Coordinates of C-alpha atoms in Angstrom, one line a residue:
M1417 CA 79.9 -10.4 51.6
D1418 CA 79.7 -8.4 54.3
P1419 CA 76.4 -7.6 55.9
K1420 CA 76.7 -4.1 56.1
R1421 CA 77.8 -3.6 52.3
K1422 CA 74.9 -5.8 51.2
Q1423 CA 72.7 -3.7 53.1
A1424 CA 73.8 -0.6 51.6
G1425 CA 73.7 -1.8 48.1
R1426 CA 70.0 -2.7 48.7
A1427 CA 69.3 0.9 49.9
A1428 CA 71.3 2.5 46.8
M1429 CA 68.9 0.3 44.4
P1430 CA 65.7 2.4 44.2
F1431 CA 67.8 5.7 43.9
A1432 CA 69.5 4.0 40.8
V1433 CA 65.9 3.3 39.2
A1434 CA 64.7 6.7 39.7
A1435 CA 67.8 8.1 38.0
A1436 CA 67.3 6.2 34.8
I1437 CA 63.6 6.8 34.6
A1438 CA 64.6 10.7 34.9
A1439 CA 67.4 10.2 32.2
A1440 CA 64.6 8.5 29.9
Q1441 CA 62.3 11.3 30.3
A1442 CA 65.2 14.1 29.9
G1443 CA 65.6 12.4 26.5
Q1444 CA 61.7 12.7 25.5
G1445 CA 61.4 16.0 26.9
C1446 CA 59.6 17.3 29.7
G1447 CA 55.9 17.7 30.2
D1448 CA 54.9 14.9 27.5
N1449 CA 51.6 13.8 28.2
R1450 CA 50.8 11.8 25.1
L1451 CA 48.9 8.8 25.7
P1452 CA 50.2 5.3 23.9
P1453 CA 49.1 4.3 20.8
R1454 CA 45.5 2.0 20.7
D1455 CA 44.8 -0.5 18.3
L1456 CA 41.7 0.1 16.0
P1457 CA 38.6 -2.0 16.6
R1458 CA 38.4 -4.9 14.4
A1459 CA 35.8 -4.6 11.6
E1460 CA 33.3 -7.1 13.4
E1461 CA 33.3 -4.9 16.6
Q1462 CA 32.5 -1.7 14.6
R1463 CA 28.9 -0.4 15.3
A1464 CA 26.5 -0.8 12.8
L1465 CA 25.6 2.2 10.7
P1466 CA 21.9 3.4 9.6
R1467 CA 20.5 1.3 6.7
W1468 CA 20.9 4.4 4.0
Y1469 CA 24.7 4.8 4.9
P1470 CA 27.1 4.3 3.6
E1471 CA 26.7 4.0 0.1
K1472 CA 27.7 0.8 -1.3
P1473 CA 27.5 -0.7 -4.9
W1474 CA 24.9 -2.9 -5.6
S1475 CA 25.5 -6.4 -7.8
E1476 CA 23.0 -9.0 -9.0
K1477 CA 25.3 -11.5 -7.3
G1478 CA 24.9 -9.9 -4.0
G1479 CA 21.7 -11.4 -3.3
E1480 CA 20.0 -8.2 -1.9
S1481 CA 17.3 -6.1 -3.7
Q1482 CA 17.8 -2.8 -1.7
V1483 CA 20.1 -0.1 -3.1
Y1484 CA 22.3 1.9 -0.4
I1485 CA 22.3 5.4 -1.2
E1486 CA 23.8 8.0 1.4
G1487 CA 21.3 10.3 2.5
K1488 CA 17.7 10.7 3.0
I1489 CA 14.6 12.1 1.1
V1490 CA 12.9 14.5 3.3
F1491 CA 9.1 15.7 2.5
D1492 CA 7.2 18.8 3.7
A1493 CA 5.1 17.7 7.0
N1494 CA 2.2 15.5 6.2
K1495 CA 2.7 16.2 2.6
A1496 CA 4.2 14.5 -0.5
V1497 CA 6.3 17.3 -1.4
I1498 CA 9.9 16.8 -1.7
R1499 CA 11.7 19.6 0.3
P1500 CA 15.2 21.1 -0.7
G1501 CA 18.2 19.1 0.1
S1502 CA 17.1 16.0 -1.4
E1503 CA 18.7 16.7 -4.7
K1504 CA 22.3 14.8 -4.0
T1505 CA 20.5 11.7 -3.1
L1506 CA 17.8 11.9 -6.0
E1507 CA 20.9 12.5 -8.3
T1508 CA 22.8 9.4 -7.2
L1509 CA 19.4 7.4 -7.5
L1510 CA 19.4 8.4 -11.2
Q1511 CA 23.1 7.6 -11.6
F1512 CA 22.3 4.3 -10.3
L1513 CA 19.5 3.7 -13.1
K1514 CA 21.9 5.1 -15.7
E1515 CA 24.5 2.8 -15.0
H1516 CA 22.7 -0.3 -14.5
P1517 CA 20.1 -1.0 -17.6
E1518 CA 20.0 -4.4 -16.5
V1519 CA 17.5 -3.1 -13.7
T1520 CA 14.3 -3.0 -15.9
R1521 CA 12.1 -2.2 -12.7
L1522 CA 13.1 -0.3 -9.4
R1523 CA 10.5 -0.2 -6.7
I1524 CA 10.4 2.7 -4.5
E1525 CA 9.0 2.5 -1.0
G1526 CA 7.3 5.1 1.3
H1527 CA 7.4 4.9 4.8
T1528 CA 5.9 6.8 7.3
D1529 CA 6.0 7.2 11.4
A1530 CA 2.9 6.0 13.6
R1531 CA 1.4 9.7 14.4
A1532 CA -1.8 9.2 12.2
S1533 CA -4.2 6.6 11.0
E1534 CA -2.8 3.4 9.2
E1535 CA -5.0 4.5 6.2
H1536 CA -3.8 7.7 6.2
N1537 CA 0.0 7.0 6.4
Q1538 CA -0.4 4.3 3.9
A1539 CA -1.8 6.8 1.3
L1540 CA 0.5 9.5 2.4
S1541 CA 3.6 7.2 1.8
A1542 CA 2.6 5.8 -1.6
K1543 CA 2.0 9.5 -2.8
R1544 CA 5.3 10.3 -1.3
A1545 CA 6.9 7.5 -3.4
V1546 CA 5.2 8.5 -6.5
A1547 CA 6.7 12.2 -5.9
V1548 CA 10.1 10.6 -6.2
A1549 CA 9.2 8.5 -9.0
D1550 CA 8.0 11.8 -11.0
W1551 CA 11.4 13.3 -10.3
L1552 CA 13.2 10.5 -12.0
V1553 CA 10.7 10.9 -15.0
D1554 CA 11.4 14.2 -15.3
H1555 CA 15.1 13.5 -15.4
D1556 CA 14.5 11.1 -18.5
V1557 CA 13.6 7.6 -17.0
E1558 CA 11.2 5.8 -18.6
S1559 CA 8.1 5.5 -16.3
I1560 CA 7.7 1.9 -17.2
R1561 CA 11.1 1.3 -15.0
L1562 CA 9.6 2.6 -11.7
I1563 CA 7.4 1.1 -9.3
A1564 CA 6.0 3.3 -6.5
V1565 CA 4.4 1.6 -3.3
G1566 CA 3.5 2.8 0.0
F1567 CA 3.9 0.6 3.3
G1568 CA 2.9 3.2 5.7
E1569 CA 3.7 2.6 9.3
S1570 CA 3.9 -1.3 9.1
R1571 CA 7.7 -1.5 8.7
P1572 CA 9.5 0.8 11.3
L1573 CA 13.2 0.9 12.0
G1574 CA 13.0 2.5 15.2
P1575 CA 10.5 3.0 18.2
N1576 CA 7.8 5.6 17.3
E1577 CA 7.5 6.6 21.0
I1578 CA 10.9 9.0 20.5
A1579 CA 11.5 11.7 18.1
A1580 CA 14.7 9.7 16.9
G1581 CA 13.0 6.7 16.3
R1582 CA 10.0 8.4 14.0
S1583 CA 12.7 10.0 12.1
E1584 CA 14.3 7.0 11.2
N1585 CA 10.5 5.4 10.3
R1586 CA 9.9 8.4 7.8
R1587 CA 12.3 7.2 4.8
V1588 CA 12.1 6.1 1.2
E1589 CA 13.8 2.9 0.1
F1590 CA 14.9 1.6 -3.0
H1591 CA 14.9 -1.8 -4.3
V1592 CA 15.9 -4.0 -7.5
A1593 CA 12.2 -5.5 -8.6
E1594 CA 13.2 -7.1 -12.0
V1595 CA 16.4 -7.7 -13.5
N1596 CA 16.3 -8.0 -17.3
G1597 CA 12.4 -8.3 -17.4
R1598 CA 12.3 -11.1 -14.5
P1599 CA 11.5 -10.4 -11.0
F1600 CA 14.7 -10.3 -8.9
L1601 CA 15.0 -13.1 -6.4
G1602 CA 11.5 -14.5 -7.9
K1603 CA 9.8 -12.1 -5.3
D1604 CA 6.7 -10.2 -5.9
P1605 CA 7.9 -6.8 -7.7
Y1606 CA 5.3 -5.1 -5.3
A1607 CA 6.1 -6.6 -2.1
G1608 CA 2.4 -6.2 -1.1
G1609 CA 2.7 -2.5 -0.8
L1610 CA -0.1 -0.2 -2.0
A1611 CA 1.1 0.6 -5.4
L1612 CA 0.1 3.7 -7.3
E1613 CA 0.6 4.2 -11.1
V1614 CA 3.7 6.0 -12.2
L1615 CA 2.6 8.2 -15.5
S1616 CA 5.0 9.6 -18.1
R1617 CA 5.4 13.3 -18.5
E1618 CA 2.8 13.4 -21.5
E1619 CA 0.3 11.2 -19.3
R1620 CA 0.6 13.7 -16.5
K1621 CA 0.3 16.8 -18.6
L1622 CA -2.9 15.2 -20.3
R1623 CA -4.0 14.6 -16.8
D1624 CA -3.6 18.2 -15.4
E1625 CA -5.1 19.6 -18.7
Q1626 CA -8.3 17.7 -18.1
A1627 CA -8.9 18.6 -14.6
A1628 CA -8.2 22.2 -15.4
R1629 CA -10.9 22.1 -18.2
R1630 CA -13.3 20.1 -15.7
P1631 CA -16.2 22.4 -14.6
A1632 CA -16.3 23.5 -11.1
P1633 CA -19.1 22.3 -9.2
P1634 CA -21.9 24.9 -8.4
P1635 CA -21.7 26.6 -5.1
R1636 CA -23.9 25.3 -2.4
K1637 CA -26.7 26.9 -1.2
A1638 CA -26.4 28.2 2.7
F1639 CA -28.4 26.4 5.0
V1640 CA -31.3 28.6 5.9
A1641 CA -33.2 27.1 9.2
T1642 CA -37.1 27.2 8.7
G1643 CA -38.4 26.4 12.0
D1644 CA -40.7 24.0 12.9
E1645 CA -43.7 23.2 10.7
I1646 CA -47.2 21.5 11.3
K1647 CA -48.8 20.3 8.3
P1648 CA -52.1 18.2 8.1
V1649 CA -51.9 14.7 7.2
Q1650 CA -54.7 12.6 6.2
I1651 CA -54.2 8.8 7.0
K1652 CA -56.9 6.3 5.7
P1653 CA -57.9 3.7 8.3
P1654 CA -56.7 0.1 6.9
G1655 CA -59.5 -1.6 5.0
E1656 CA -61.3 1.4 4.3
A1657 CA -62.9 1.3 0.7
A1658 CA -62.6 4.3 -1.5
P1659 CA -65.9 6.2 -1.8
P1660 CA -68.2 5.3 -4.8
V1661 CA -68.4 7.3 -8.2
E1662 CA -71.8 8.5 -8.8
P1663 CA -73.0 7.7 -12.4
T1664 CA -73.5 10.5 -14.9
A1665 CA -77.0 10.7 -16.6
P1666 CA -76.9 10.2 -20.5
A1667 CA -77.4 13.5 -22.4
A1668 CA -81.2 14.0 -23.8
P1669 CA -81.4 13.7 -27.5
A1670 CA -81.6 16.8 -29.5
K1671 CA -84.6 17.8 -31.0
E1672 CA -85.0 17.7 -34.8
G1673 CA -84.0 21.0 -36.3
A1674 CA -82.6 22.2 -33.0
P1675 CA -78.7 22.9 -32.9
A1676 CA -76.7 20.2 -31.0
K1677 CA -75.0 21.0 -28.1
E1678 CA -71.5 21.6 -28.0
G1679 CA -69.5 18.4 -27.5
A1680 CA -72.9 16.1 -28.1
P1681 CA -72.7 13.5 -31.1
P1682 CA -74.9 14.6 -33.9
G1683 CA -78.3 12.9 -33.9
G1684 CA -80.2 11.4 -37.0
G1685 CA -79.4 8.5 -39.2

């Protein structure tokens, strides 16, 4: 081939490529900034979700005691009073107990953050677990099916140094403790927590009535300062004998015919 014609062909190639690209863009429309499709991540690459979400069914064959329910039960600060907005989670838990009569005992676990003493947190978490149990009993769940325990700050999910971690730690968990009257997975139904008794509605009513009839303690007397007082104190030296007692003289006999003195024994005989 002629060298001049070969060089001209090479120079024309970039223009041909540019024309083909322009024709392709014209067919798609001007200004198309869409990104190419991207493959979804595989299941093992997805980030783990919080422990209480998503809700997933429980089965005895699954080998796991925890019952996962979407949402959280929240309480007033430093109290065992359930706040509004927790009804959906409670109703889902109630439905679980209705659908699983083989779960003869469910453990309700209370957990807190670490902003108070260990003793206070454990007692508070147990009372919160009882509050959840009382709600279930009020909705016709037998009290014998429920165990309320508190773990306080002993089982954190996040760091207590940040607000997000403390929010994770303040929670209520639900675990299957017994199936058909036997400990599930052969474990302690109470799991070592501080357990409080779950009462029936009748027992709670009787307890409240007895507390109302109980007389109030008398009011405490106000403290009145008396100031400093000096009182004489007699101290006997060690070994000092007690003073002798003087003998009393016998009474003289009464004369014959004279009236006897009062208190004296009658004479004669």
